Coordinates of N, CA, C and O in Angstrom, one line a residue:
X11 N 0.8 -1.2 0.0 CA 0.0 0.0 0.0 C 0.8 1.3 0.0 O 0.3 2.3 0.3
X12 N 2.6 1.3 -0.4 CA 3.1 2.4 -0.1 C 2.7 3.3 -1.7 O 3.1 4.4 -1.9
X13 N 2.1 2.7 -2.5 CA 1.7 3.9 -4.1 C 3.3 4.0 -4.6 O 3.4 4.7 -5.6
X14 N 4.2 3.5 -4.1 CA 5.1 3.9 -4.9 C 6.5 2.6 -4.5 O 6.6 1.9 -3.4
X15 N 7.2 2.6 -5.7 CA 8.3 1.3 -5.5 C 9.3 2.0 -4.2 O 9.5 3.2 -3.9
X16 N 9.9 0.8 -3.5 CA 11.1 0.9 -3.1 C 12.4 0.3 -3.7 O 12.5 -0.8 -4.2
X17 N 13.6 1.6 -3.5 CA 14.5 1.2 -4.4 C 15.6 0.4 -3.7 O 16.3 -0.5 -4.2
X18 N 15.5 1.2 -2.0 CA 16.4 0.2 -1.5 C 15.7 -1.2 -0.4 O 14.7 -0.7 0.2
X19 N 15.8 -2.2 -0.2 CA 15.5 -3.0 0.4 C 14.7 -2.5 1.8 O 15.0 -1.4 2.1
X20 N 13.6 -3.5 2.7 CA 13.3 -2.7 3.6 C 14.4 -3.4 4.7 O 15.3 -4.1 4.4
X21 N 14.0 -2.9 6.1 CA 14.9 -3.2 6.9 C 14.3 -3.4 8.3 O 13.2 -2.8 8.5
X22 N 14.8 -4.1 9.3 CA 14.2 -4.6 10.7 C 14.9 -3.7 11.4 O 16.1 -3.5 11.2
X23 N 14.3 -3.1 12.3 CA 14.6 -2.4 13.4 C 14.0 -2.6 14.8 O 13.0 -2.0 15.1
X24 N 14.5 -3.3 15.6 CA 14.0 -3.7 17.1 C 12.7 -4.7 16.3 O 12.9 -5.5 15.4
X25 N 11.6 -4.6 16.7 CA 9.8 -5.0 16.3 C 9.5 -4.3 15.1 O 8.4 -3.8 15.0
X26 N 10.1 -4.0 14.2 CA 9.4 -3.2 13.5 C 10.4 -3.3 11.8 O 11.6 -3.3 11.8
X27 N 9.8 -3.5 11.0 CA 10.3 -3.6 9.4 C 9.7 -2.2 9.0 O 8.5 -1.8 9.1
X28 N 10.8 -1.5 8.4 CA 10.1 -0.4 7.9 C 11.0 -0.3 6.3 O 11.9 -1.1 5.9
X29 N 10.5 0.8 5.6 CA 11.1 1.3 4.5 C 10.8 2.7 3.8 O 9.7 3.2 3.8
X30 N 11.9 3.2 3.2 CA 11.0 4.3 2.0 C 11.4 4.1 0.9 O 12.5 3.6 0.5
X31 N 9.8 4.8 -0.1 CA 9.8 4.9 -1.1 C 10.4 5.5 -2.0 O 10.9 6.5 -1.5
X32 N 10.6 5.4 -3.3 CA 11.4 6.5 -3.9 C 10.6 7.9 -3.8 O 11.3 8.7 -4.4
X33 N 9.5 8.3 -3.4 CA 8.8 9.4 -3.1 C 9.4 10.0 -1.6 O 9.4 11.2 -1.4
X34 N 9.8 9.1 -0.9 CA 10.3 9.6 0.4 C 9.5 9.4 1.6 O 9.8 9.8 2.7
X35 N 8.2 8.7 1.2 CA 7.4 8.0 2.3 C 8.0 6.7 3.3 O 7.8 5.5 3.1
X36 N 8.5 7.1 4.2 CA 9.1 6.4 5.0 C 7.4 5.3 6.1 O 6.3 5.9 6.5
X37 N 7.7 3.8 6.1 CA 6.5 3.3 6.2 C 7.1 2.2 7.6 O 8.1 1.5 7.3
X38 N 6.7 2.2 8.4 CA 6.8 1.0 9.6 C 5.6 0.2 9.7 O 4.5 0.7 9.9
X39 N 5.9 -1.0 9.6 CA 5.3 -2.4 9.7 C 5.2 -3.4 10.8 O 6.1 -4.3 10.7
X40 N 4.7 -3.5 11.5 CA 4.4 -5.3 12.2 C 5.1 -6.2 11.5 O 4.4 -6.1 10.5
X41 N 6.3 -7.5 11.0 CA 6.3 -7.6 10.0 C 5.1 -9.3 10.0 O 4.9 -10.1 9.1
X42 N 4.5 -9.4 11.8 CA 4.1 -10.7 11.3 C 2.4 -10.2 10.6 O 1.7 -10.7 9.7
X43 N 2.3 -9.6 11.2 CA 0.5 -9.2 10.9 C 0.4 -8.3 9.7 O -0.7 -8.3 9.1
X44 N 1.6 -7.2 9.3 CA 1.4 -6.3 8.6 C 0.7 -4.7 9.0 O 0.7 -3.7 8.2
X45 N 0.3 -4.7 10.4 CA 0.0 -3.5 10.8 C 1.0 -2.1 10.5 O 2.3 -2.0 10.6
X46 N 0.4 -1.3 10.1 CA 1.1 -0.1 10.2 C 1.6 0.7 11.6 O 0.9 1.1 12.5
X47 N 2.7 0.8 11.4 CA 3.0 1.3 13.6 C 3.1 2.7 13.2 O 2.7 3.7 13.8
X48 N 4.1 2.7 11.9 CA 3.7 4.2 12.0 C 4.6 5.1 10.4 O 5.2 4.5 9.6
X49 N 4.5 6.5 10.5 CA 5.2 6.3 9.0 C 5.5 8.0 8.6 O 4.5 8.7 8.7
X50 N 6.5 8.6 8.2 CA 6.9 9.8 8.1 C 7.4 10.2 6.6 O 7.4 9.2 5.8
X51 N 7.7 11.2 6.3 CA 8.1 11.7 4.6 C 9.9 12.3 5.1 O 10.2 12.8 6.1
X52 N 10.7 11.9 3.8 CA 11.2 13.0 3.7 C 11.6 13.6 2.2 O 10.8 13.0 1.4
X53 N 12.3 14.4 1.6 CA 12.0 14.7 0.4 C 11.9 13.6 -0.7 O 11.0 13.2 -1.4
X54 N 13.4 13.2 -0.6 CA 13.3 11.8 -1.7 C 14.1 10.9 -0.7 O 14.9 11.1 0.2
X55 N 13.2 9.4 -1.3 CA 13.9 8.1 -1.0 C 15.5 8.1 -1.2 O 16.2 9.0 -1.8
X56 N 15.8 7.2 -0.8 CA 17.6 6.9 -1.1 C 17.4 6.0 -2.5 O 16.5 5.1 -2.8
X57 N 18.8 6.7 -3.1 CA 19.2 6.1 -4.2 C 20.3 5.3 -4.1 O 20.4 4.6 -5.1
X58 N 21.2 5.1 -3.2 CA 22.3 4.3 -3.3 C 22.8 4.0 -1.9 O 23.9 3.5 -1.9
X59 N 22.2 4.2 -0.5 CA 22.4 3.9 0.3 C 21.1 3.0 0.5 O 20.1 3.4 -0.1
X60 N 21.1 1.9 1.4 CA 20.6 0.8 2.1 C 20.6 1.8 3.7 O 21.5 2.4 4.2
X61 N 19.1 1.7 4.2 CA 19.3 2.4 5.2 C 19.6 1.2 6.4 O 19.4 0.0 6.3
X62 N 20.0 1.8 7.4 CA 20.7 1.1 8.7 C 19.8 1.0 9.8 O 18.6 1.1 9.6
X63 N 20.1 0.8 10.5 CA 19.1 0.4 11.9 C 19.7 0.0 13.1 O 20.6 -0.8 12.9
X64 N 19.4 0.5 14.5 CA 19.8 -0.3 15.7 C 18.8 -0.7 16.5 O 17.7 -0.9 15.8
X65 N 18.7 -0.7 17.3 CA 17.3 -1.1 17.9 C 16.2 -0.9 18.2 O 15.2 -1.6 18.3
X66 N 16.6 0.9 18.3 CA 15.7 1.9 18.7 C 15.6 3.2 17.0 O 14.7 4.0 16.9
X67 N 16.4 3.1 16.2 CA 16.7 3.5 15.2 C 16.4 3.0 14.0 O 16.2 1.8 13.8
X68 N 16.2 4.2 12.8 CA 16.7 3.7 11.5 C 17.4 5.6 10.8 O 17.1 6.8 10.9
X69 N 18.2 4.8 10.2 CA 18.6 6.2 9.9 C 19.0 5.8 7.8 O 19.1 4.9 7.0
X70 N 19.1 7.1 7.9 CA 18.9 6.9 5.8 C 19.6 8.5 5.4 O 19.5 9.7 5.6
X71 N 20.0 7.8 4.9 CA 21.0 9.0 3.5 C 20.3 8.8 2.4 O 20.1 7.8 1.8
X72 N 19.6 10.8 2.2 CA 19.0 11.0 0.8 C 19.7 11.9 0.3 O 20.6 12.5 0.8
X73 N 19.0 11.9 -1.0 CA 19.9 12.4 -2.2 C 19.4 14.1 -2.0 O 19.8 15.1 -2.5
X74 N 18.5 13.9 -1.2 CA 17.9 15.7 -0.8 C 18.9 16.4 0.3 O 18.4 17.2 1.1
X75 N 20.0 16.2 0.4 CA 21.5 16.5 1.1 C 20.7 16.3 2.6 O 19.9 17.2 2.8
X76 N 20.9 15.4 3.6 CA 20.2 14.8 4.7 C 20.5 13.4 4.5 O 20.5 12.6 3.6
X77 N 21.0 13.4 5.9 CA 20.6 12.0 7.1 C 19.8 12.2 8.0 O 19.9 13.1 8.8
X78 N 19.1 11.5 8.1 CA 17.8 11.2 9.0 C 17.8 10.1 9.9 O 18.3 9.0 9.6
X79 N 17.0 10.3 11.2 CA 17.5 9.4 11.9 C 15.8 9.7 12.7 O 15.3 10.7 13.2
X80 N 15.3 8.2 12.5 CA 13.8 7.9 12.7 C 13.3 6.8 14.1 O 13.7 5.6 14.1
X81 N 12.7 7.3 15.0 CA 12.6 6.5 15.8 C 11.8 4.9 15.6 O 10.7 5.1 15.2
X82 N 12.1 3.6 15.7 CA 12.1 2.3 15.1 C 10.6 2.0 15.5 O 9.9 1.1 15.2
X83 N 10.3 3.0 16.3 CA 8.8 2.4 17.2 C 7.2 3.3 16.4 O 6.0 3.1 16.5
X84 N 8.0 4.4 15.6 CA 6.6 4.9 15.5 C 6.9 6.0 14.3 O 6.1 6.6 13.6
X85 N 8.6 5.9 14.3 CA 9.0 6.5 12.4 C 8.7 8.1 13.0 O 8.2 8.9 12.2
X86 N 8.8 8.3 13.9 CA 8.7 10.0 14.7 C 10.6 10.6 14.3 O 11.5 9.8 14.3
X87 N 10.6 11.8 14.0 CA 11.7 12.1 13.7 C 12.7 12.4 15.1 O 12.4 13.1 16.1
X88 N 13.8 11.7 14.8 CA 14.6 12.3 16.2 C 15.9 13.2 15.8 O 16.5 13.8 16.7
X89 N 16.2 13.3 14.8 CA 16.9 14.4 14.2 C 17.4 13.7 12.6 O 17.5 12.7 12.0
X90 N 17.9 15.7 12.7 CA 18.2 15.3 10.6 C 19.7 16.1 10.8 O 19.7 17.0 11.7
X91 N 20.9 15.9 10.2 CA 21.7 16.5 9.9 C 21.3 16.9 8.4 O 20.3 16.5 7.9
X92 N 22.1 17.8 7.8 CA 22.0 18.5 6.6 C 23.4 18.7 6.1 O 24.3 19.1 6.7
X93 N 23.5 18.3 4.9 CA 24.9 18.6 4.1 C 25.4 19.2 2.9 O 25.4 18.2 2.3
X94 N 25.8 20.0 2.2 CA 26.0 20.5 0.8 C 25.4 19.8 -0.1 O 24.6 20.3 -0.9
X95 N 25.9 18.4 0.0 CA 25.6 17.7 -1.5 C 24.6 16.7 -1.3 O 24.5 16.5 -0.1
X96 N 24.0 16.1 -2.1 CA 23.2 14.8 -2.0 C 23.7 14.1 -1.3 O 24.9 14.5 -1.1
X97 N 23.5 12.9 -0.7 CA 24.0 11.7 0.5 C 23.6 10.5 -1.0 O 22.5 10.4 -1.5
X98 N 24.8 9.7 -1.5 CA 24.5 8.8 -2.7 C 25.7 7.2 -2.1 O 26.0 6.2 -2.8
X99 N 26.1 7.6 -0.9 CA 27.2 6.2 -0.4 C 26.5 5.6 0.7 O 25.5 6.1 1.3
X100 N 26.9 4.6 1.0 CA 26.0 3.7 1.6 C 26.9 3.8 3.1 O 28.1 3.6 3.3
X101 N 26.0 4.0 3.8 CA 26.2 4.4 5.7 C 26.2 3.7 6.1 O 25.4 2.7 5.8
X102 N 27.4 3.7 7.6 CA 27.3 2.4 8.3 C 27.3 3.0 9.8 O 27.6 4.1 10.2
X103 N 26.7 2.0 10.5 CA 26.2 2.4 12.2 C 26.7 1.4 12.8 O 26.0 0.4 13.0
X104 N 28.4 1.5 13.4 CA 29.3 0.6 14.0 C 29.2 1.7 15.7 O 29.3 2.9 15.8
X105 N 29.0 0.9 16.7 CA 29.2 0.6 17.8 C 28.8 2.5 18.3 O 29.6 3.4 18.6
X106 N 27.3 2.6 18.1 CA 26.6 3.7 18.2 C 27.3 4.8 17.4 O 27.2 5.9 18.0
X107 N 28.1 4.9 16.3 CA 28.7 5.8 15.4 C 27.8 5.7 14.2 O 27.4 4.6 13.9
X108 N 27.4 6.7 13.7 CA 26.7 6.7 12.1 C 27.8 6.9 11.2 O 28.1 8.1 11.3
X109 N 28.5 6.4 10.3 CA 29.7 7.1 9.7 C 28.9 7.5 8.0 O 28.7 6.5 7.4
X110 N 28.6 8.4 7.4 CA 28.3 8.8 6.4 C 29.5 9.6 5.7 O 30.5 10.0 6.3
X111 N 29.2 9.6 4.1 CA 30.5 9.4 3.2 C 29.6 10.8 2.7 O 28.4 10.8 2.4
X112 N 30.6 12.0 2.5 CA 30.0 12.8 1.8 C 30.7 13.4 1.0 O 31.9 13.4 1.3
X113 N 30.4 14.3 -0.6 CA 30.9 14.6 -1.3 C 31.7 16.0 -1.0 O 32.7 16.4 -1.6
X114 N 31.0 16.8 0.2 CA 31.7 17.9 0.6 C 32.6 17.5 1.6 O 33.7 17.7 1.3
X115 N 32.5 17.2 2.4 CA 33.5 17.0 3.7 C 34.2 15.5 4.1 O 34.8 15.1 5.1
X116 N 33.9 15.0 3.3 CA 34.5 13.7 3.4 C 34.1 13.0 4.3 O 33.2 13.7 4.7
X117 N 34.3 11.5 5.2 CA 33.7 11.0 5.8 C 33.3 11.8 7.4 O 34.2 12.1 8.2
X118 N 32.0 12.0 7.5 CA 31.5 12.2 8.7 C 31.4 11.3 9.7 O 30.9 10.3 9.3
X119 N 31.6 11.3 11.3 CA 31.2 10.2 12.3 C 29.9 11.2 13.1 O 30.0 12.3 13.5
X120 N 29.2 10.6 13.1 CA 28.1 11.6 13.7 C 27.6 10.5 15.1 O 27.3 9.3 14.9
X121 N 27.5 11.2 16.3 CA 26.8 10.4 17.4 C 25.5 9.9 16.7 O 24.7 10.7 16.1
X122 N 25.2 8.3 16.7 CA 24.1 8.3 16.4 C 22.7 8.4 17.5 O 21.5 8.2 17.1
X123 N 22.9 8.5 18.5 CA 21.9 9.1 19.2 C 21.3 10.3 18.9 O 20.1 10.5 18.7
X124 N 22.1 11.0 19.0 CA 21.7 12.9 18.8 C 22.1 13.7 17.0 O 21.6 14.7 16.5
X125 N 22.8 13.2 16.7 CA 23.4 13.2 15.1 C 24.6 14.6 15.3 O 24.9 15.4 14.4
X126 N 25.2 14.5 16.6 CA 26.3 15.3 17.0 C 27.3 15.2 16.3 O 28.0 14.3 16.7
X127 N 27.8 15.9 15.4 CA 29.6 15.5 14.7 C 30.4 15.4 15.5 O 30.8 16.4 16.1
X128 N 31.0 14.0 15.8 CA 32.0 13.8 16.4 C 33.3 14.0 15.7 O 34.2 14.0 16.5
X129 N 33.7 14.0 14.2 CA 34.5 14.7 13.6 C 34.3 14.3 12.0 O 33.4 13.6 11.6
X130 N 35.1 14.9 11.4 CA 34.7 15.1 9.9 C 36.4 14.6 9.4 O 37.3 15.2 9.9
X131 N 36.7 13.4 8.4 CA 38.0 12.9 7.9 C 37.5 13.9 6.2 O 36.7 13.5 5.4
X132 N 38.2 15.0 6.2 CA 37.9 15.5 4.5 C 38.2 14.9 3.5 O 37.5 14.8 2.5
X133 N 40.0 14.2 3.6 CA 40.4 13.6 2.6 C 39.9 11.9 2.3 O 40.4 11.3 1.4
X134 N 38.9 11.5 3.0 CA 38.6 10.3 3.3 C 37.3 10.0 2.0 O 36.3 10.8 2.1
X135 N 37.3 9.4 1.3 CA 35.8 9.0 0.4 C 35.5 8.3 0.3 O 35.6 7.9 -0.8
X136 N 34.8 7.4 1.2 CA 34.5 6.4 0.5 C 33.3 5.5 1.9 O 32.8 6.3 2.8
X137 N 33.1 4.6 1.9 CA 32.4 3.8 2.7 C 33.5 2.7 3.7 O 34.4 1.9 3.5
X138 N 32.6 3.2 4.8 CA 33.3 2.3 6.2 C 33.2 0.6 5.9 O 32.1 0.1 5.8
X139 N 34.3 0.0 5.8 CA 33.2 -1.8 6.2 C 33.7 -1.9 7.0 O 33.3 -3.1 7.2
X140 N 34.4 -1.7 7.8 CA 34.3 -2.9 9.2 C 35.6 -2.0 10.0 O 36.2 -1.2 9.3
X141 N 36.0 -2.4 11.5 CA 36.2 -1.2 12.6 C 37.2 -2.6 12.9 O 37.3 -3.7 12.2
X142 N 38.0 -2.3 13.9 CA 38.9 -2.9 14.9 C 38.7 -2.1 15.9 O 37.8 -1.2 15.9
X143 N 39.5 -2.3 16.8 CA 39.8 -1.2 18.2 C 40.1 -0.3 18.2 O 40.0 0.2 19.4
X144 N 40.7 0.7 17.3 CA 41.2 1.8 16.8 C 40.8 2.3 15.7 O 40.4 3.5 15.7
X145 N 40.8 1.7 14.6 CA 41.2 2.0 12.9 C 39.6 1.0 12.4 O 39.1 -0.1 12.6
X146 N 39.2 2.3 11.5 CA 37.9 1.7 10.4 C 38.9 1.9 9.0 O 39.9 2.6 8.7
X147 N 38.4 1.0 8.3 CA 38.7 0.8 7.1 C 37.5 0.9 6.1 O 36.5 0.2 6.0
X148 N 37.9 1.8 5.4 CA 37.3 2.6 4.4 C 37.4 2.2 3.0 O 38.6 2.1 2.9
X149 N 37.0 2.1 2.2 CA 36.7 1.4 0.4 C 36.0 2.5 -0.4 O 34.9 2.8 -0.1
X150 N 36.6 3.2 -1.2 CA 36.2 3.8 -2.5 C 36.8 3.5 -3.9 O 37.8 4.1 -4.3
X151 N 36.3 2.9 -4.5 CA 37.3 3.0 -6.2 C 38.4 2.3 -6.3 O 38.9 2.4 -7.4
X152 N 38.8 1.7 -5.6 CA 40.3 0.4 -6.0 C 41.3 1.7 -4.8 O 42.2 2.3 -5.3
X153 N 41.0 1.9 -3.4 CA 41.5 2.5 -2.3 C 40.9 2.1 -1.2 O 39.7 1.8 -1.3
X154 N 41.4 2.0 -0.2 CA 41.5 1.6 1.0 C 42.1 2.8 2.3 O 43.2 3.4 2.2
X155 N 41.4 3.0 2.9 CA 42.0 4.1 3.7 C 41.9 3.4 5.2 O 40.9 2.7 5.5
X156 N 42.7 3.6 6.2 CA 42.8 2.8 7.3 C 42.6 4.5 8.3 O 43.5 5.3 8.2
X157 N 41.2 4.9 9.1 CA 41.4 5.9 9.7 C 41.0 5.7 11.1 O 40.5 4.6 11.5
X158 N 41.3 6.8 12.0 CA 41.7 6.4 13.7 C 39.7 7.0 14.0 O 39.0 7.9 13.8
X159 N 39.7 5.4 14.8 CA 38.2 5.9 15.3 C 37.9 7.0 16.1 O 36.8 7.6 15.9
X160 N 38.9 7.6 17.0 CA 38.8 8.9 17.3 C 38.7 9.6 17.4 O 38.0 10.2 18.2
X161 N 39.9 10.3 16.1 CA 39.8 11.7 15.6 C 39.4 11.9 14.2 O 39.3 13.0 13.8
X162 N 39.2 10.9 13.2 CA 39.2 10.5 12.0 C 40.2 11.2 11.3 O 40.0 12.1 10.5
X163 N 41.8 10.6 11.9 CA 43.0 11.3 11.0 C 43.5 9.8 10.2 O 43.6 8.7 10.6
X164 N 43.8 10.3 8.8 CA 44.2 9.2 7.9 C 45.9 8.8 8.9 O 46.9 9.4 9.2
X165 N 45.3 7.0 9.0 CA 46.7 6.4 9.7 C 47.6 6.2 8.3 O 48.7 6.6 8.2
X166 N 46.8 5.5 7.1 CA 47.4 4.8 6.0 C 46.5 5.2 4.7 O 45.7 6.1 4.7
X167 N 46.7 4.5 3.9 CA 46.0 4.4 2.6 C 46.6 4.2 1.3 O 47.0 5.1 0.7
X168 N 46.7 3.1 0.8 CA 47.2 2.2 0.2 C 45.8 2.0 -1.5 O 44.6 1.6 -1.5
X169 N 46.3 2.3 -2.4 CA 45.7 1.9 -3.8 C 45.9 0.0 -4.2 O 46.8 -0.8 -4.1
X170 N 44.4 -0.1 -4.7 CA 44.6 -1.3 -4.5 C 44.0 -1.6 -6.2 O 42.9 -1.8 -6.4
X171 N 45.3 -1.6 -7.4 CA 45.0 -2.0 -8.7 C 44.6 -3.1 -9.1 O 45.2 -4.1 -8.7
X172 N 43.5 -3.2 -10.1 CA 43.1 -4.4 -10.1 C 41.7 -4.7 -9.4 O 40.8 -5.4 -9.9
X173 N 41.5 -4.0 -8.1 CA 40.4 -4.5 -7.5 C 39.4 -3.8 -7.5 O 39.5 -2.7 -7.0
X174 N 38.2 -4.3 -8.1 CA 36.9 -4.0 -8.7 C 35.8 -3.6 -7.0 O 35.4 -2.5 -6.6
X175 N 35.8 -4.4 -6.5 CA 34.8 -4.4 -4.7 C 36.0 -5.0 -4.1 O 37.0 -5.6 -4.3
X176 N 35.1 -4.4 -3.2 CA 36.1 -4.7 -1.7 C 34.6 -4.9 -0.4 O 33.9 -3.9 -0.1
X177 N 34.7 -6.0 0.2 CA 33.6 -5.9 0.9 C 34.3 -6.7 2.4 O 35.3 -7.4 2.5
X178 N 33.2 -6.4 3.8 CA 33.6 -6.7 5.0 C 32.8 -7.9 4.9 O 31.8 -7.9 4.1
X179 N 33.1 -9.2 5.8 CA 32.0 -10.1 6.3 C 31.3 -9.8 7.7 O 30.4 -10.6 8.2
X180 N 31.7 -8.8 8.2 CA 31.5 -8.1 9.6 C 31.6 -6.7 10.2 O 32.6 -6.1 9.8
X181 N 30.9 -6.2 10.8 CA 31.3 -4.5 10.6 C 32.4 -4.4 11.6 O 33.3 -3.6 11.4
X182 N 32.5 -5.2 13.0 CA 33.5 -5.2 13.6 C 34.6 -6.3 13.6 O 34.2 -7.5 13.5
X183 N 35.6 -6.1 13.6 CA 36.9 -7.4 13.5 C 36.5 -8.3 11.9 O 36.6 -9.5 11.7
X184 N 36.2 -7.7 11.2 CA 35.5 -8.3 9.5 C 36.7 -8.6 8.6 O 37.6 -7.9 8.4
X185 N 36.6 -9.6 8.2 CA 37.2 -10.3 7.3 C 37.1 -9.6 5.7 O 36.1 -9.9 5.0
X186 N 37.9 -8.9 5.4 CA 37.9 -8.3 3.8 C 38.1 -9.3 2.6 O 39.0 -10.1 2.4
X187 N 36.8 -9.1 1.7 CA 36.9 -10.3 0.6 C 37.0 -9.6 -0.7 O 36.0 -9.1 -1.1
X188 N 38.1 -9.4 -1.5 CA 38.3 -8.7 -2.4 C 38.0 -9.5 -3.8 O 38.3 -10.7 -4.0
X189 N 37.4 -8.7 -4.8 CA 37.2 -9.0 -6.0 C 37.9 -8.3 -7.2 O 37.7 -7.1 -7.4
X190 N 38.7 -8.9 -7.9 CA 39.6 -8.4 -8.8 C 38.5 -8.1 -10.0 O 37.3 -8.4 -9.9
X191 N 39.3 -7.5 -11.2 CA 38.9 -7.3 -12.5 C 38.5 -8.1 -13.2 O 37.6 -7.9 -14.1
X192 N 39.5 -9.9 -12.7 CA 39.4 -10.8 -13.6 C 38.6 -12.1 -12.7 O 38.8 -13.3 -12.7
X193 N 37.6 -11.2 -11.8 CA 37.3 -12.4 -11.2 C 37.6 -13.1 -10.0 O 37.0 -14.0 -9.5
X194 N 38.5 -12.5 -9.7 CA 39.4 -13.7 -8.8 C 38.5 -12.8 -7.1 O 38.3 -11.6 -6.9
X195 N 38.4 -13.7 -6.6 CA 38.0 -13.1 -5.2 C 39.2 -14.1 -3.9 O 39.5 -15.3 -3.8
X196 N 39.6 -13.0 -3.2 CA 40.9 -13.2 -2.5 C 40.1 -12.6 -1.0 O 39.2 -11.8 -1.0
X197 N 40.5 -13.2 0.2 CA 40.2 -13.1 1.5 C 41.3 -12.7 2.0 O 42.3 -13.5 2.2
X198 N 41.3 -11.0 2.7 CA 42.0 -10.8 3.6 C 41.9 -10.3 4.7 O 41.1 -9.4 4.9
X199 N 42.7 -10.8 5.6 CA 42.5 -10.9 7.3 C 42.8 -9.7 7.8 O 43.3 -9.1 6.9
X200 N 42.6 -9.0 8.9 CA 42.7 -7.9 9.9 C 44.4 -8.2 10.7 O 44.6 -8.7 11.8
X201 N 45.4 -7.7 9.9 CA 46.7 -8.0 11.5 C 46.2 -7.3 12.5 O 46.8 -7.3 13.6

């Protein structure tokens, strides 16, 4: 009944399956009965991010320059950051951090409770997969950036020719599975 397709997948949050449309109708579901719990707009749906979720949360990068961050029980808004450019990279919410990838200021860590910037990496582009005790590792374009969870200053960053994706099996301690140009998919470990 949302009148319009969804582009990215829906998602579970605590009790509750929700999703938005490419209209920006954000919709929460029951998922065993299908009741509606509850349901909010924002300009446009996401185009290239998969929105995230914690228990109490869902939060979504649109292309209407915003992250939003919706409460999981009733889709009530609990805050929006705002940014120069459209939000088009896919966000990750490791160990209450929202880290969103932006075209103006490079990777943001935003409290995801309150959507507080806890700091801004400029040189950094790309999407988070997976954290250690210190250092998140970051993927854009055949690059890898190793940055410090606390201040988000580049430790390393290393070009990686040849490699088409690069993906985590885990957001924390994740095993990296790389896919070449010619196919070849290679597994590498965290030292």
């Amino acid at each position: 009944g949302t009148r319009n397709p969804m582009d990215a997948p829906p998602v579970l949050a605590g009790s509750t399956a929700g999703g938005v449309t490419r209209s920006g109708r954000g919709v929460g579901v029951e998922p065993v009965c299908g009741r509606l719990v509850g349901e909010n707009a924002i300009f446009q749906g996401p185009t290239g991010s998969i929105p995230v979720t914690s228990e109490t949360a869902v939060y979504i990068a649109s292309p209407d320059q915003s992250v939003y961050a919706f409460d999981a029980f009733d889709l009530s808004l609990l805050w929006r950051v705002r940014t120069a450019r459209p939000l088009e990279e896919q966000i990750a919410l490791i160990n209450g951090v929202l880290y969103v990838p932006t075209q103006d200021r490079g990777l943001l860590a935003l409290d995801a409770a309150t959507g507080t910037e806890l700091w801004n990496a400029p040189d950094v582009l790309g999407q988070v997969l997976t954290t250690n005790a210190s250092a998140l590792t970051v993927w854009s374009q055949g690059r890898t950036w190793s940055v410090s969870v606390a201040d988000g200053s580049v430790i390393a960053s290393h070009a990686l020719p040849g490699v088409r994706r690069l993906v985590a099996d885990k957001a924390v301690d994740g095993a990296l599975y790389a896919v070449s140009d010619a196919n070849i998919v290679a597994k590498l470990m965290q030292r």
